[in-house]
Amino acid sequence: MEDCIFCRIVRGEIPCFKVYEDERVLAFEDINPISDGHTLVIPKAHAESLWEISEDDLAAVHVASKKIGQAISEALAATGVACLQLNGRGANQVVMHYHLHLIPRISGAPPLPVSNWELKAGDMARIKSVAEKITAAMR
Ligand code: 5GP
Ligand code: ZN
């Protein structure tokens, strides 16, 4: 896609700190890292979101992420790696080209808000009715 910033990185028009590449996948460091080693794993072919990416590219991104995440973990002695993927502006997706964030957690780092929510028991009747709604919409 002409103006897509990540397509431009794939084409080499914008530089990046590449950590991995194969025929379908590119992985590079985020320029606004939440932590050292914050890495973005993307399909080379443009797709906006989880609903648009091809199943082959989706599999390739996630299989590559397994390898990349393990390397990040080893290189940085991470205590864990959060995999975060946003779909749609309402979910705070800013770059509209599918990407999986790999965010290493380093000992002593402040909590990652998105993985640190307070557990509050839900209303079982509401949970059941929402589950039924989702099931009914399944194609
Ligand atoms: P989103 O909110 O869409 O999941 O996150 C997009 C991510 O892309 C952000 O973390 C942002 O820092 C990163 N980003 C935006 N533009 C560039 C860029 O030109 N190069 C790199 N390496 N990362 C970028
Ligand atoms: Zn793109």
Coordinates of C-alpha atoms and ligand atoms in Angstrom, one line a residue:
M1 CA 0.0 0.0 0.0
E2 CA 1.4 3.3 -1.2
D3 CA 1.2 5.5 2.0
C4 CA 1.3 2.8 4.7
I5 CA 4.3 3.4 6.9
F6 CA 5.0 -0.3 7.5
C7 CA 4.7 -1.1 3.7
R8 CA 7.3 1.6 3.3
I9 CA 9.5 -0.1 5.8
V10 CA 9.0 -3.5 4.0
R11 CA 10.0 -1.7 0.7
G12 CA 13.1 -0.2 2.4
E13 CA 12.0 3.4 1.9
I14 CA 12.1 4.0 5.6
P15 CA 14.9 2.5 7.7
C16 CA 14.3 0.1 10.6
F17 CA 16.3 -1.9 13.1
K18 CA 15.5 -5.3 11.6
V19 CA 15.8 -8.4 13.9
Y20 CA 14.2 -11.1 11.6
E21 CA 13.0 -11.6 8.0
D22 CA 11.6 -14.4 5.9
E23 CA 9.6 -14.5 2.7
R24 CA 6.3 -13.5 4.4
V25 CA 7.4 -11.8 7.6
L26 CA 9.5 -8.8 8.8
A27 CA 10.3 -8.0 12.5
F28 CA 11.9 -4.8 13.7
E29 CA 12.3 -2.7 16.8
D30 CA 9.5 -0.2 17.7
I31 CA 10.8 3.4 17.6
N32 CA 8.7 4.3 20.7
P33 CA 9.6 1.2 22.8
I34 CA 7.6 0.5 26.0
S35 CA 10.7 -1.5 27.1
D36 CA 14.1 -2.5 25.6
G37 CA 13.5 -5.1 23.0
H38 CA 9.9 -4.0 22.1
T39 CA 9.6 -5.6 18.7
L40 CA 6.9 -5.4 15.9
V41 CA 6.3 -8.5 13.8
I42 CA 4.4 -7.8 10.6
P43 CA 3.3 -9.6 7.4
K44 CA 5.1 -8.2 4.3
A45 CA 1.8 -8.1 2.5
H46 CA -0.5 -5.3 3.6
A47 CA -3.5 -6.3 5.7
E48 CA -5.1 -3.9 8.1
S49 CA -6.2 -6.2 10.9
L50 CA -6.8 -9.7 12.1
W51 CA -10.0 -9.8 10.1
E52 CA -8.1 -9.0 6.8
I53 CA -4.8 -10.9 7.1
S54 CA -4.6 -14.2 5.1
E55 CA -4.4 -17.3 7.2
D56 CA -1.0 -18.2 5.7
D57 CA 0.4 -14.8 6.7
L58 CA -1.2 -15.0 10.1
A59 CA 0.4 -18.4 10.7
A60 CA 3.8 -17.1 9.4
V61 CA 3.7 -14.1 11.7
H62 CA 2.9 -16.1 14.8
V63 CA 5.3 -19.0 14.0
A64 CA 8.1 -16.4 13.5
S65 CA 7.1 -14.7 16.7
K66 CA 7.7 -17.9 18.6
K67 CA 11.3 -17.8 17.4
I68 CA 11.7 -14.0 17.8
G69 CA 10.1 -14.0 21.3
Q70 CA 12.5 -16.7 22.5
A71 CA 15.5 -14.8 21.2
I72 CA 14.3 -11.6 22.9
S73 CA 13.7 -13.4 26.1
E74 CA 17.2 -15.0 26.0
A75 CA 19.0 -11.8 24.9
L76 CA 17.4 -9.6 27.5
A77 CA 16.9 -12.1 30.3
A78 CA 13.2 -11.3 30.3
T79 CA 10.9 -12.5 33.0
G80 CA 8.1 -12.8 30.4
V81 CA 7.1 -11.5 27.0
A82 CA 3.7 -9.9 26.4
C83 CA 2.2 -10.4 22.9
L84 CA -0.2 -7.6 22.1
Q85 CA -2.1 -7.0 18.9
L86 CA -4.7 -4.2 18.4
N87 CA -7.5 -4.2 15.8
G88 CA -9.3 -0.9 15.0
R89 CA -8.9 2.7 16.1
G90 CA -11.3 2.0 19.0
A91 CA -8.7 -0.5 20.3
N92 CA -5.9 2.2 19.9
Q93 CA -4.5 0.7 16.6
V94 CA -2.5 3.6 15.2
V95 CA -0.7 2.0 12.3
M96 CA -3.3 0.2 10.1
H97 CA -1.0 -2.6 9.0
Y98 CA -1.3 -5.8 11.0
H99 CA 1.4 -6.1 13.6
L100 CA 2.1 -8.1 16.7
H101 CA 3.9 -6.3 19.5
L102 CA 6.4 -8.5 21.4
I103 CA 7.1 -6.6 24.7
P104 CA 9.6 -8.2 27.0
R105 CA 9.2 -7.7 30.7
I106 CA 12.4 -7.1 32.6
S107 CA 12.8 -7.6 36.3
G108 CA 12.0 -4.4 38.2
A109 CA 10.2 -2.7 35.3
P110 CA 6.9 -1.0 36.1
P111 CA 3.8 -3.0 35.4
L112 CA 2.4 -3.1 31.9
P113 CA -1.1 -1.6 32.3
V114 CA -2.7 -3.7 29.6
S115 CA -1.7 -6.9 31.3
N116 CA -2.3 -5.7 34.8
W117 CA -6.0 -5.1 35.2
E118 CA -7.9 -5.6 38.4
L119 CA -9.9 -8.8 38.6
K120 CA -13.5 -8.2 39.4
A121 CA -16.1 -11.0 39.4
G122 CA -18.5 -10.6 36.5
D123 CA -22.3 -11.0 36.4
M124 CA -22.8 -14.7 35.2
A125 CA -26.1 -14.0 33.5
R126 CA -24.6 -11.2 31.6
I127 CA -21.5 -13.2 30.6
K128 CA -23.8 -16.0 29.5
S129 CA -26.0 -13.8 27.4
V130 CA -23.0 -12.1 25.7
A131 CA -21.5 -15.5 25.0
E132 CA -24.7 -16.5 23.3
K133 CA -24.7 -13.3 21.2
I134 CA -21.2 -14.0 20.0
T135 CA -21.9 -17.7 19.2
A136 CA -25.0 -16.6 17.2
A137 CA -22.8 -14.2 15.1
M138 CA -20.2 -16.9 14.4
R139 CA -19.8 -17.7 10.6
Ligands
5GP1 P1 -0.4 0.3 17.4 O1 -1.0 1.3 18.4 O2 -0.9 0.6 16.0 O3 -0.5 -1.1 17.8 O4 1.1 0.6 17.4 C1 1.9 1.1 16.4 C2 3.3 1.1 16.8 O5 4.1 1.4 15.7 C3 3.7 2.1 17.9 O6 4.2 1.4 19.0 C4 4.7 3.0 17.3 O7 5.7 3.4 18.1 C5 5.2 2.1 16.1 N1 5.7 2.9 15.0 C6 5.0 3.9 14.4 N2 5.7 4.4 13.3 C7 6.9 3.7 13.3 C8 8.0 3.7 12.4 O8 8.1 4.5 11.5 N3 9.0 2.8 12.7 C9 8.9 1.9 13.7 N4 10.0 1.1 13.9 N5 7.9 1.9 14.6 C10 6.9 2.7 14.3
ZN2 ZN 0.9 -1.7 4.9

